[in-house]
PDB file of C-alpha atoms and ligand atoms in Angstrom:
ATOM      1  CA  MET A  26     -37.158 -21.814 -24.216  1.00 48.00           C
ATOM      2  CA  THR A  27     -36.516 -18.121 -23.187  1.00 54.00           C
ATOM      3  CA  MET A  28     -34.231 -15.910 -25.263  1.00 50.00           C
ATOM      4  CA  THR A  29     -31.688 -16.103 -22.380  1.00 56.00           C
ATOM      5  CA  ILE A  30     -31.541 -19.649 -22.342  1.00 57.00           C
ATOM      6  CA  ARG A  31     -31.355 -19.944 -26.146  1.00 60.00           C
ATOM      7  CA  LYS A  32     -28.490 -17.322 -26.176  1.00 61.00           C
ATOM      8  CA  ARG A  33     -26.649 -19.128 -23.674  1.00 64.00           C
ATOM      9  CA  LEU A  34     -26.964 -22.770 -25.545  1.00 66.00           C
ATOM     10  CA  THR A  35     -25.605 -21.045 -28.760  1.00 67.00           C
ATOM     11  CA  ALA A  36     -22.690 -19.494 -26.890  1.00 69.00           C
ATOM     12  CA  LEU A  37     -22.015 -22.800 -25.149  1.00 75.00           C
ATOM     13  CA  PRO A  38     -18.773 -23.643 -26.998  1.00 74.00           C
ATOM     14  CA  GLN A  39     -17.215 -20.035 -26.688  1.00 72.00           C
ATOM     15  CA  ILE A  40     -18.286 -20.167 -22.847  1.00 77.00           C
ATOM     16  CA  GLY A  41     -16.897 -23.865 -22.399  1.00 80.00           C
ATOM     17  CA  TRP A  42     -13.643 -22.694 -24.042  1.00 76.00           C
ATOM     18  CA  PHE A  43     -13.313 -19.565 -22.135  1.00 74.00           C
ATOM     19  CA  LEU A  44     -13.910 -21.247 -18.682  1.00 81.00           C
ATOM     20  CA  GLY A  45     -11.369 -24.017 -19.587  1.00 81.00           C
ATOM     21  CA  GLN A  46      -8.972 -21.620 -20.486  1.00 75.00           C
ATOM     22  CA  GLN A  47      -9.437 -19.741 -17.291  1.00 76.00           C
ATOM     23  CA  TYR A  48      -9.029 -22.828 -15.412  1.00 81.00           C
ATOM     24  CA  VAL A  49      -5.750 -23.742 -16.929  1.00 80.00           C
ATOM     25  CA  THR A  50      -4.591 -20.204 -16.531  1.00 77.00           C
ATOM     26  CA  ARG A  51      -5.260 -20.393 -12.795  1.00 76.00           C
ATOM     27  CA  LEU A  52      -3.186 -23.661 -12.516  1.00 82.00           C
ATOM     28  CA  VAL A  53      -0.413 -22.092 -14.445  1.00 80.00           C
ATOM     29  CA  ASP A  54      -0.649 -18.811 -12.213  1.00 77.00           C
ATOM     30  CA  ARG A  55      -0.424 -21.056  -8.996  1.00 78.00           C
ATOM     31  CA  TYR A  56       2.136 -23.802 -10.077  1.00 82.00           C
ATOM     32  CA  VAL A  57       4.249 -22.058 -12.771  1.00 82.00           C
ATOM     33  CA  HIS A  58       4.446 -18.287 -12.084  1.00 77.00           C
ATOM     34  CA  ARG A  59       3.779 -18.769  -8.349  1.00 79.00           C
ATOM     35  CA  GLN A  60       2.178 -15.363  -8.703  1.00 84.00           C
ATOM     36  CA  SER A  61      -1.520 -14.258  -8.773  1.00 89.00           C
ATOM     37  CA  ARG A  62      -2.610 -12.504 -11.886  1.00 90.00           C
ATOM     38  CA  GLU A  63      -3.353  -9.397 -10.007  1.00 94.00           C
ATOM     39  CA  GLU A  64       0.168  -9.348  -8.680  1.00 93.00           C
ATOM     40  CA  ALA A  65       1.469 -10.073 -12.412  1.00 92.00           C
ATOM     41  CA  VAL A  66      -0.590  -7.223 -13.751  1.00 96.00           C
ATOM     42  CA  LEU A  67       0.738  -4.785 -11.116  1.00 97.00           C
ATOM     43  CA  ALA A  68       4.253  -5.709 -11.834  1.00 95.00           C
ATOM     44  CA  PHE A  69       3.662  -5.351 -15.816  1.00 96.00           C
ATOM     45  CA  VAL A  70       1.983  -1.900 -15.310  1.00 98.00           C
ATOM     46  CA  LEU A  71       4.807  -0.594 -13.120  1.00 98.00           C
ATOM     47  CA  ALA A  72       7.423  -1.779 -15.622  1.00 97.00           C
ATOM     48  CA  GLN A  73       5.727  -0.921 -18.825  1.00 97.00           C
ATOM     49  CA  ALA A  74       3.383   2.274 -18.270  1.00 98.00           C
ATOM     50  CA  THR A  75       4.332   5.677 -18.176  1.00 98.00           C
ATOM     51  CA  ARG A  76       4.151   7.060 -14.604  1.00 98.00           C
ATOM     52  CA  GLY A  77       1.621   9.833 -14.374  1.00 98.00           C
ATOM     53  CA  SER A  78      -0.180   8.696 -17.498  1.00 98.00           C
ATOM     54  CA  PRO A  79      -3.697   7.268 -17.162  1.00 98.00           C
ATOM     55  CA  GLN A  80      -3.849   6.303 -20.753  1.00 98.00           C
ATOM     56  CA  SER A  81      -0.453   4.235 -20.712  1.00 98.00           C
ATOM     57  CA  VAL A  82      -1.653   2.587 -17.492  1.00 98.00           C
ATOM     58  CA  LEU A  83      -4.966   1.546 -19.428  1.00 98.00           C
ATOM     59  CA  GLN A  84      -3.162   0.386 -22.492  1.00 98.00           C
ATOM     60  CA  ALA A  85      -0.798  -1.599 -20.435  1.00 98.00           C
ATOM     61  CA  MET A  86      -3.571  -3.309 -18.604  1.00 98.00           C
ATOM     62  CA  ASP A  87      -5.478  -3.921 -22.050  1.00 97.00           C
ATOM     63  CA  LEU A  88      -2.139  -5.362 -23.401  1.00 97.00           C
ATOM     64  CA  PHE A  89      -1.649  -7.905 -20.347  1.00 95.00           C
ATOM     65  CA  ALA A  90      -5.301  -8.786 -20.564  1.00 94.00           C
ATOM     66  CA  ARG A  91      -5.281  -9.746 -24.269  1.00 93.00           C
ATOM     67  CA  ARG A  92      -1.693 -11.157 -24.569  1.00 90.00           C
ATOM     68  CA  ARG A  93      -1.004 -12.774 -21.323  1.00 88.00           C
ATOM     69  CA  ARG A  94      -3.789 -13.243 -18.928  1.00 87.00           C
ATOM     70  CA  TRP A  95      -7.464 -12.311 -19.047  1.00 90.00           C
ATOM     71  CA  LEU A  96      -8.667  -9.656 -16.472  1.00 93.00           C
ATOM     72  CA  GLN A  97     -12.156  -8.795 -15.305  1.00 91.00           C
ATOM     73  CA  ASN A  98     -11.666  -5.121 -16.062  1.00 97.00           C
ATOM     74  CA  VAL A  99     -14.605  -3.329 -17.553  1.00 97.00           C
ATOM     75  CA  GLY A 100     -12.231  -3.013 -20.797  1.00 96.00           C
ATOM     76  CA  PRO A 101     -12.383  -0.387 -23.597  1.00 96.00           C
ATOM     77  CA  ARG A 102     -15.638  -1.272 -25.131  1.00 95.00           C
ATOM     78  CA  LYS A 103     -17.954  -1.215 -22.100  1.00 97.00           C
ATOM     79  CA  GLY A 104     -15.644   1.442 -20.601  1.00 98.00           C
ATOM     80  CA  ALA A 105     -16.594   4.035 -23.519  1.00 97.00           C
ATOM     81  CA  ILE A 106     -20.163   3.345 -22.641  1.00 98.00           C
ATOM     82  CA  LEU A 107     -19.442   4.047 -18.950  1.00 98.00           C
ATOM     83  CA  MET A 108     -17.540   7.262 -19.717  1.00 98.00           C
ATOM     84  CA  GLN A 109     -20.391   8.454 -22.006  1.00 98.00           C
ATOM     85  CA  ALA A 110     -22.824   7.897 -19.274  1.00 98.00           C
ATOM     86  CA  LEU A 111     -20.479  10.021 -16.738  1.00 98.00           C
ATOM     87  CA  ARG A 112     -20.215  12.762 -19.474  1.00 98.00           C
ATOM     88  CA  ASP A 113     -24.055  12.872 -20.044  1.00 97.00           C
ATOM     89  CA  ALA A 114     -24.661  13.145 -16.606  1.00 97.00           C
ATOM     90  CA  GLN A 115     -21.853  15.749 -15.954  1.00 97.00           C
ATOM     91  CA  ALA A 116     -20.916  13.565 -13.155  1.00 98.00           C
ATOM     92  CA  ARG A 117     -18.251  14.996 -10.569  1.00 98.00           C
ATOM     93  CA  ARG A 118     -18.957  12.706  -7.485  1.00 98.00           C
ATOM     94  CA  VAL A 119     -18.699   9.221  -8.618  1.00 98.00           C
ATOM     95  CA  LEU A 120     -18.970   5.798  -6.453  1.00 98.00           C
ATOM     96  CA  GLU A 121     -17.687   2.488  -7.664  1.00 98.00           C
ATOM     97  CA  ILE A 122     -18.462  -0.719  -6.198  1.00 98.00           C
ATOM     98  CA  GLY A 123     -16.038  -3.436  -6.967  1.00 98.00           C
ATOM     99  CA  SER A 124     -12.613  -2.020  -8.360  1.00 98.00           C
ATOM    100  CA  TYR A 125     -10.529  -5.212  -9.099  1.00 98.00           C
ATOM    101  CA  CYS A 126      -6.971  -3.950 -10.081  1.00 98.00           C
ATOM    102  CA  GLY A 127      -8.250  -0.355 -10.666  1.00 98.00           C
ATOM    103  CA  TYR A 128      -8.759  -0.275 -14.365  1.00 98.00           C
ATOM    104  CA  SER A 129     -12.232   1.311 -14.238  1.00 98.00           C
ATOM    105  CA  ALA A 130     -10.979   3.708 -11.372  1.00 98.00           C
ATOM    106  CA  THR A 131      -7.990   4.847 -13.622  1.00 98.00           C
ATOM    107  CA  LEU A 132     -10.661   5.398 -16.691  1.00 98.00           C
ATOM    108  CA  MET A 133     -13.108   7.386 -14.345  1.00 98.00           C
ATOM    109  CA  GLY A 134     -10.386   9.069 -12.396  1.00 98.00           C
ATOM    110  CA  GLU A 135      -8.808  10.503 -15.542  1.00 98.00           C
ATOM    111  CA  TYR A 136     -11.926  12.065 -16.615  1.00 98.00           C
ATOM    112  CA  LEU A 137     -12.723  13.415 -12.928  1.00 98.00           C
ATOM    113  CA  ALA A 138      -9.101  14.971 -12.547  1.00 98.00           C
ATOM    114  CA  GLY A 139     -10.028  17.059 -15.572  1.00 97.00           C
ATOM    115  CA  CYS A 140     -13.306  18.580 -14.094  1.00 97.00           C
ATOM    116  CA  GLY A 141     -12.352  18.722 -10.592  1.00 97.00           C
ATOM    117  CA  GLY A 142     -14.443  15.493  -9.456  1.00 98.00           C
ATOM    118  CA  GLN A 143     -13.662  12.781  -7.103  1.00 98.00           C
ATOM    119  CA  LEU A 144     -14.158   8.987  -7.155  1.00 98.00           C
ATOM    120  CA  THR A 145     -14.907   6.824  -4.145  1.00 98.00           C
ATOM    121  CA  ALA A 146     -14.173   3.210  -4.814  1.00 98.00           C
ATOM    122  CA  ILE A 147     -15.235   0.239  -2.692  1.00 98.00           C
ATOM    123  CA  GLU A 148     -13.403  -2.973  -2.883  1.00 98.00           C
ATOM    124  CA  LEU A 149     -13.953  -6.083  -0.856  1.00 98.00           C
ATOM    125  CA  SER A 150     -10.703  -7.929  -1.382  1.00 97.00           C
ATOM    126  CA  ARG A 151      -7.798  -6.866   0.536  1.00 97.00           C
ATOM    127  CA  ARG A 152      -5.222  -8.041  -2.187  1.00 96.00           C
ATOM    128  CA  ASN A 153      -7.139  -6.277  -4.952  1.00 97.00           C
ATOM    129  CA  ALA A 154      -7.713  -3.075  -3.197  1.00 98.00           C
ATOM    130  CA  ALA A 155      -3.823  -2.932  -2.672  1.00 97.00           C
ATOM    131  CA  VAL A 156      -3.106  -3.708  -6.230  1.00 98.00           C
ATOM    132  CA  ALA A 157      -5.882  -1.050  -7.366  1.00 98.00           C
ATOM    133  CA  THR A 158      -4.257   1.591  -4.934  1.00 98.00           C
ATOM    134  CA  ARG A 159      -0.883   1.092  -6.529  1.00 98.00           C
ATOM    135  CA  ILE A 160      -1.961   1.179 -10.052  1.00 98.00           C
ATOM    136  CA  VAL A 161      -4.195   4.317  -9.480  1.00 98.00           C
ATOM    137  CA  GLU A 162      -1.044   5.864  -7.868  1.00 98.00           C
ATOM    138  CA  HIS A 163       1.120   4.839 -10.705  1.00 98.00           C
ATOM    139  CA  ALA A 164      -1.504   6.645 -13.105  1.00 98.00           C
ATOM    140  CA  GLY A 165      -0.969   9.838 -11.062  1.00 98.00           C
ATOM    141  CA  LEU A 166      -4.687   9.804  -9.748  1.00 98.00           C
ATOM    142  CA  ALA A 167      -4.251   9.254  -6.044  1.00 98.00           C
ATOM    143  CA  ALA A 168      -5.583  12.672  -5.259  1.00 98.00           C
ATOM    144  CA  VAL A 169      -8.746  11.860  -7.243  1.00 98.00           C
ATOM    145  CA  VAL A 170      -9.582   8.280  -6.316  1.00 98.00           C
ATOM    146  CA  SER A 171     -10.127   7.170  -2.557  1.00 98.00           C
ATOM    147  CA  PHE A 172     -10.233   3.515  -2.018  1.00 98.00           C
ATOM    148  CA  ARG A 173     -12.421   2.184   0.792  1.00 98.00           C
ATOM    149  CA  ARG A 174     -11.784  -1.543   1.675  1.00 98.00           C
ATOM    150  CA  GLY A 175     -15.057  -3.311   2.462  1.00 98.00           C
ATOM    151  CA  THR A 176     -18.727  -3.632   1.179  1.00 98.00           C
ATOM    152  CA  LEU A 177     -21.258  -0.836   0.513  1.00 98.00           C
ATOM    153  CA  GLU A 178     -23.018  -2.268   3.735  1.00 97.00           C
ATOM    154  CA  SER A 179     -19.975  -1.623   5.865  1.00 97.00           C
ATOM    155  CA  GLU A 180     -18.937   1.655   4.189  1.00 97.00           C
ATOM    156  CA  ILE A 181     -22.224   3.521   3.742  1.00 97.00           C
ATOM    157  CA  GLY A 182     -22.145   5.467   6.850  1.00 95.00           C
ATOM    158  CA  ALA A 183     -19.109   7.308   5.614  1.00 95.00           C
ATOM    159  CA  LEU A 184     -20.260   8.289   2.140  1.00 97.00           C
ATOM    160  CA  GLY A 185     -21.900  11.491   2.838  1.00 89.00           C
ATOM    161  CA  ALA A 186     -23.809  13.409  -0.168  1.00 94.00           C
ATOM    162  CA  PRO A 187     -25.453  11.909  -3.040  1.00 97.00           C
ATOM    163  CA  PHE A 188     -23.648  10.996  -6.108  1.00 98.00           C
ATOM    164  CA  ASP A 189     -23.783  12.012  -9.505  1.00 98.00           C
ATOM    165  CA  ALA A 190     -22.948   8.642 -11.056  1.00 98.00           C
ATOM    166  CA  VAL A 191     -22.742   5.039  -9.375  1.00 98.00           C
ATOM    167  CA  PHE A 192     -20.893   2.191 -11.414  1.00 98.00           C
ATOM    168  CA  LEU A 193     -21.801  -1.409 -10.014  1.00 98.00           C
ATOM    169  CA  ASP A 194     -19.214  -3.944 -10.969  1.00 97.00           C
ATOM    170  CA  HIS A 195     -19.243  -6.148  -7.942  1.00 97.00           C
ATOM    171  CA  TRP A 196     -20.855  -9.654  -7.382  1.00 96.00           C
ATOM    172  CA  LYS A 197     -24.067  -9.803  -9.271  1.00 95.00           C
ATOM    173  CA  ASP A 198     -26.294 -10.982  -6.756  1.00 95.00           C
ATOM    174  CA  VAL A 199     -25.725  -7.780  -4.726  1.00 97.00           C
ATOM    175  CA  TYR A 200     -26.597  -5.300  -7.408  1.00 98.00           C
ATOM    176  CA  LEU A 201     -30.219  -5.006  -6.186  1.00 98.00           C
ATOM    177  CA  PRO A 202     -29.547  -5.125  -2.547  1.00 98.00           C
ATOM    178  CA  ASP A 203     -26.891  -2.516  -2.985  1.00 98.00           C
ATOM    179  CA  LEU A 204     -28.951  -0.195  -5.128  1.00 98.00           C
ATOM    180  CA  ARG A 205     -31.692  -0.253  -2.585  1.00 98.00           C
ATOM    181  CA  ARG A 206     -29.304   0.684   0.118  1.00 98.00           C
ATOM    182  CA  LEU A 207     -28.205   3.712  -2.086  1.00 98.00           C
ATOM    183  CA  GLU A 208     -31.933   4.533  -2.448  1.00 98.00           C
ATOM    184  CA  ASP A 209     -32.746   4.095   1.166  1.00 97.00           C
ATOM    185  CA  ALA A 210     -29.754   6.132   2.238  1.00 97.00           C
ATOM    186  CA  GLY A 211     -30.645   9.250   0.147  1.00 97.00           C
ATOM    187  CA  LEU A 212     -27.284   8.763  -1.895  1.00 98.00           C
ATOM    188  CA  LEU A 213     -29.095   8.958  -5.246  1.00 98.00           C
ATOM    189  CA  ARG A 214     -30.625  12.217  -6.373  1.00 98.00           C
ATOM    190  CA  PRO A 215     -33.025  12.763  -9.448  1.00 98.00           C
ATOM    191  CA  GLY A 216     -30.464  12.459 -12.502  1.00 98.00           C
ATOM    192  CA  THR A 217     -27.825  10.204 -10.926  1.00 98.00           C
ATOM    193  CA  VAL A 218     -26.616   7.691 -13.429  1.00 98.00           C
ATOM    194  CA  VAL A 219     -26.302   4.041 -12.305  1.00 98.00           C
ATOM    195  CA  VAL A 220     -24.207   1.923 -14.696  1.00 98.00           C
ATOM    196  CA  ALA A 221     -24.357  -1.742 -14.181  1.00 98.00           C
ATOM    197  CA  ASP A 222     -21.665  -3.991 -15.733  1.00 97.00           C
ATOM    198  CA  ASN A 223     -22.036  -7.664 -17.137  1.00 94.00           C
ATOM    199  CA  VAL A 224     -25.968  -7.748 -17.269  1.00 95.00           C
ATOM    200  CA  GLY A 225     -25.938  -9.257 -20.732  1.00 92.00           C
ATOM    201  CA  PHE A 226     -23.666 -12.143 -19.666  1.00 90.00           C
ATOM    202  CA  PHE A 227     -24.944 -12.933 -16.080  1.00 91.00           C
ATOM    203  CA  ASP A 228     -28.466 -13.241 -15.150  1.00 90.00           C
ATOM    204  CA  VAL A 229     -29.791 -10.553 -12.825  1.00 94.00           C
ATOM    205  CA  PRO A 230     -33.226 -10.488 -13.622  1.00 94.00           C
ATOM    206  CA  ASP A 231     -34.185  -8.884 -10.078  1.00 96.00           C
ATOM    207  CA  TYR A 232     -31.937  -5.927 -10.791  1.00 98.00           C
ATOM    208  CA  LEU A 233     -33.009  -5.496 -14.368  1.00 97.00           C
ATOM    209  CA  ASP A 234     -36.885  -5.790 -13.239  1.00 97.00           C
ATOM    210  CA  HIS A 235     -36.350  -2.912 -10.645  1.00 98.00           C
ATOM    211  CA  VAL A 236     -34.342  -0.530 -12.819  1.00 98.00           C
ATOM    212  CA  ARG A 237     -36.922  -1.105 -15.779  1.00 97.00           C
ATOM    213  CA  HIS A 238     -40.198  -1.375 -14.084  1.00 97.00           C
ATOM    214  CA  SER A 239     -40.197   0.185 -10.706  1.00 97.00           C
ATOM    215  CA  GLY A 240     -40.937   3.746 -12.140  1.00 97.00           C
ATOM    216  CA  ARG A 241     -37.900   5.266 -10.270  1.00 97.00           C
ATOM    217  CA  TYR A 242     -35.402   4.889 -13.398  1.00 98.00           C
ATOM    218  CA  ARG A 243     -35.353   5.436 -17.077  1.00 98.00           C
ATOM    219  CA  SER A 244     -33.281   2.697 -18.197  1.00 98.00           C
ATOM    220  CA  ARG A 245     -31.736   1.374 -21.216  1.00 97.00           C
ATOM    221  CA  PHE A 246     -29.472  -1.543 -22.194  1.00 96.00           C
ATOM    222  CA  GLU A 247     -26.348  -1.073 -24.146  1.00 95.00           C
ATOM    223  CA  ARG A 248     -24.859  -4.274 -25.915  1.00 94.00           C
ATOM    224  CA  ALA A 249     -21.353  -5.041 -25.996  1.00 93.00           C
ATOM    225  CA  SER A 250     -19.084  -8.195 -25.600  1.00 88.00           C
ATOM    226  CA  VAL A 251     -17.237  -9.642 -22.582  1.00 87.00           C
ATOM    227  CA  GLU A 252     -14.108  -7.694 -21.761  1.00 88.00           C
ATOM    228  CA  TYR A 253     -11.317  -8.887 -23.966  1.00 92.00           C
ATOM    229  CA  GLN A 254     -13.714 -11.811 -25.423  1.00 88.00           C
ATOM    230  CA  ASP A 255     -15.189 -10.226 -28.485  1.00 85.00           C
ATOM    231  CA  ALA A 256     -17.320 -13.462 -29.234  1.00 86.00           C
ATOM    232  CA  LEU A 257     -19.115 -13.585 -25.981  1.00 87.00           C
ATOM    233  CA  GLU A 258     -22.200 -11.297 -25.546  1.00 89.00           C
ATOM    234  CA  ASP A 259     -22.449  -9.019 -22.798  1.00 91.00           C
ATOM    235  CA  GLY A 260     -23.943  -5.592 -21.821  1.00 93.00           C
ATOM    236  CA  VAL A 261     -24.291  -2.572 -19.726  1.00 97.00           C
ATOM    237  CA  GLU A 262     -27.557  -1.197 -18.230  1.00 98.00           C
ATOM    238  CA  VAL A 263     -27.475   2.502 -17.873  1.00 98.00           C
ATOM    239  CA  SER A 264     -30.191   3.940 -15.582  1.00 98.00           C
ATOM    240  CA  VAL A 265     -30.959   7.412 -14.578  1.00 98.00           C
ATOM    241  CA  PHE A 266     -32.702   7.899 -11.285  1.00 98.00           C
ATOM    242  CA  THR A 267     -35.912   9.922 -11.422  1.00 97.00           C
ATOM    243  CA  GLY A 268     -36.667  10.089  -7.722  1.00 93.00           C
TER     244      GLY A 268
HETATM  245  C1  SAM B 321     -15.436  -7.500 -12.111  1.00 94.81           C
HETATM  246  S1  SAM B 321     -14.268  -7.020 -10.822  1.00 94.81           S
HETATM  247  C2  SAM B 321     -14.437  -5.247 -11.000  1.00 94.81           C
HETATM  248  C3  SAM B 321     -13.497  -4.704 -12.162  1.00 94.81           C
HETATM  249  C4  SAM B 321     -13.490  -3.044 -12.167  1.00 94.81           C
HETATM  250  N1  SAM B 321     -14.520  -2.298 -11.830  1.00 94.81           N
HETATM  251  C5  SAM B 321     -12.672  -2.700 -13.269  1.00 94.81           C
HETATM  252  O1  SAM B 321     -13.473  -2.588 -14.295  1.00 94.81           O
HETATM  253  O2  SAM B 321     -11.498  -2.664 -13.356  1.00 94.81           O
HETATM  254  C6  SAM B 321     -15.219  -7.435  -9.335  1.00 94.81           C
HETATM  255  C7  SAM B 321     -14.543  -6.870  -8.215  1.00 94.81           C
HETATM  256  O3  SAM B 321     -15.609  -6.840  -7.055  1.00 94.81           O
HETATM  257  C8  SAM B 321     -15.141  -7.067  -5.915  1.00 94.81           C
HETATM  258  N2  SAM B 321     -16.265  -7.441  -4.930  1.00 94.81           N
HETATM  259  C9  SAM B 321     -17.145  -8.544  -4.915  1.00 94.81           C
HETATM  260  N3  SAM B 321     -18.099  -8.163  -4.053  1.00 94.81           N
HETATM  261  C10 SAM B 321     -17.824  -7.101  -3.585  1.00 94.81           C
HETATM  262  C11 SAM B 321     -18.812  -6.336  -2.685  1.00 94.81           C
HETATM  263  N4  SAM B 321     -19.701  -6.638  -1.981  1.00 94.81           N
HETATM  264  N5  SAM B 321     -18.250  -5.084  -2.564  1.00 94.81           N
HETATM  265  C12 SAM B 321     -17.250  -4.654  -3.094  1.00 94.81           C
HETATM  266  N6  SAM B 321     -16.395  -5.226  -3.742  1.00 94.81           N
HETATM  267  C13 SAM B 321     -16.875  -6.513  -4.228  1.00 94.81           C
HETATM  268  C14 SAM B 321     -14.260  -8.157  -6.233  1.00 94.81           C
HETATM  269  O4  SAM B 321     -13.275  -8.504  -5.092  1.00 94.81           O
HETATM  270  C15 SAM B 321     -13.539  -7.955  -7.375  1.00 94.81           C
HETATM  271  O5  SAM B 321     -12.315  -7.297  -7.223  1.00 94.81           O
END
């Protein structure tokens, strides 16, 4: 039995409880609140967070995710790993794929605002992109973060020069195809850091094999837990492109 399967079996009760909880919450969202959780977190942030303060926005989103309804944000623990990778790479030009409600865009945007950098954020869902745009505006970061609604495939022609850092946090089956798209388009340069979320929870063997064994990256795994679920193991792959 492989380690991954053994780990999954051990964590089965927690995973089952978590998924069950998510299912019930979804029903409550639909039939009781009659509001999606994304609309609910937007209303919460607008009401609770100080306008122009990224930290206050992040705290409000963390509070909402822990106390009200779970959110698929990168969260504080993995967020700290992401930010360390950006600082190590002295990143100024950053690309994010998968923005959800704008948590990671706010986190990276605050850092980029302090060093004259820019974040381009690609989000597939129209509703999530609209929520993320309003949350980032509330944080005072509209001038630093540009959202593009679509996929890397649809937006790649407009992205321009290579990035210093890329954050992959969308659907896991497109991590590798999108990484290859970035390589082929010359959007990575030696030293670009690519941070991939959730690789300790979801199975992404093709992606991990590529960054660990293609000879084109120096790659390491940073252990963490699933956002706002301390008992569920997760992790982030931090890979520096070598050319
Ligand atoms: C895990 S969430 C992103 C969380 C966000 N990075 C954060 O930490 O706040 C994944 C998001 O990826 C989006 N998505 C899924 N497939 C995508 C794709 N091919 N391109 C862009 N976004 C995608 C989903 O709509 C969803 O909003």
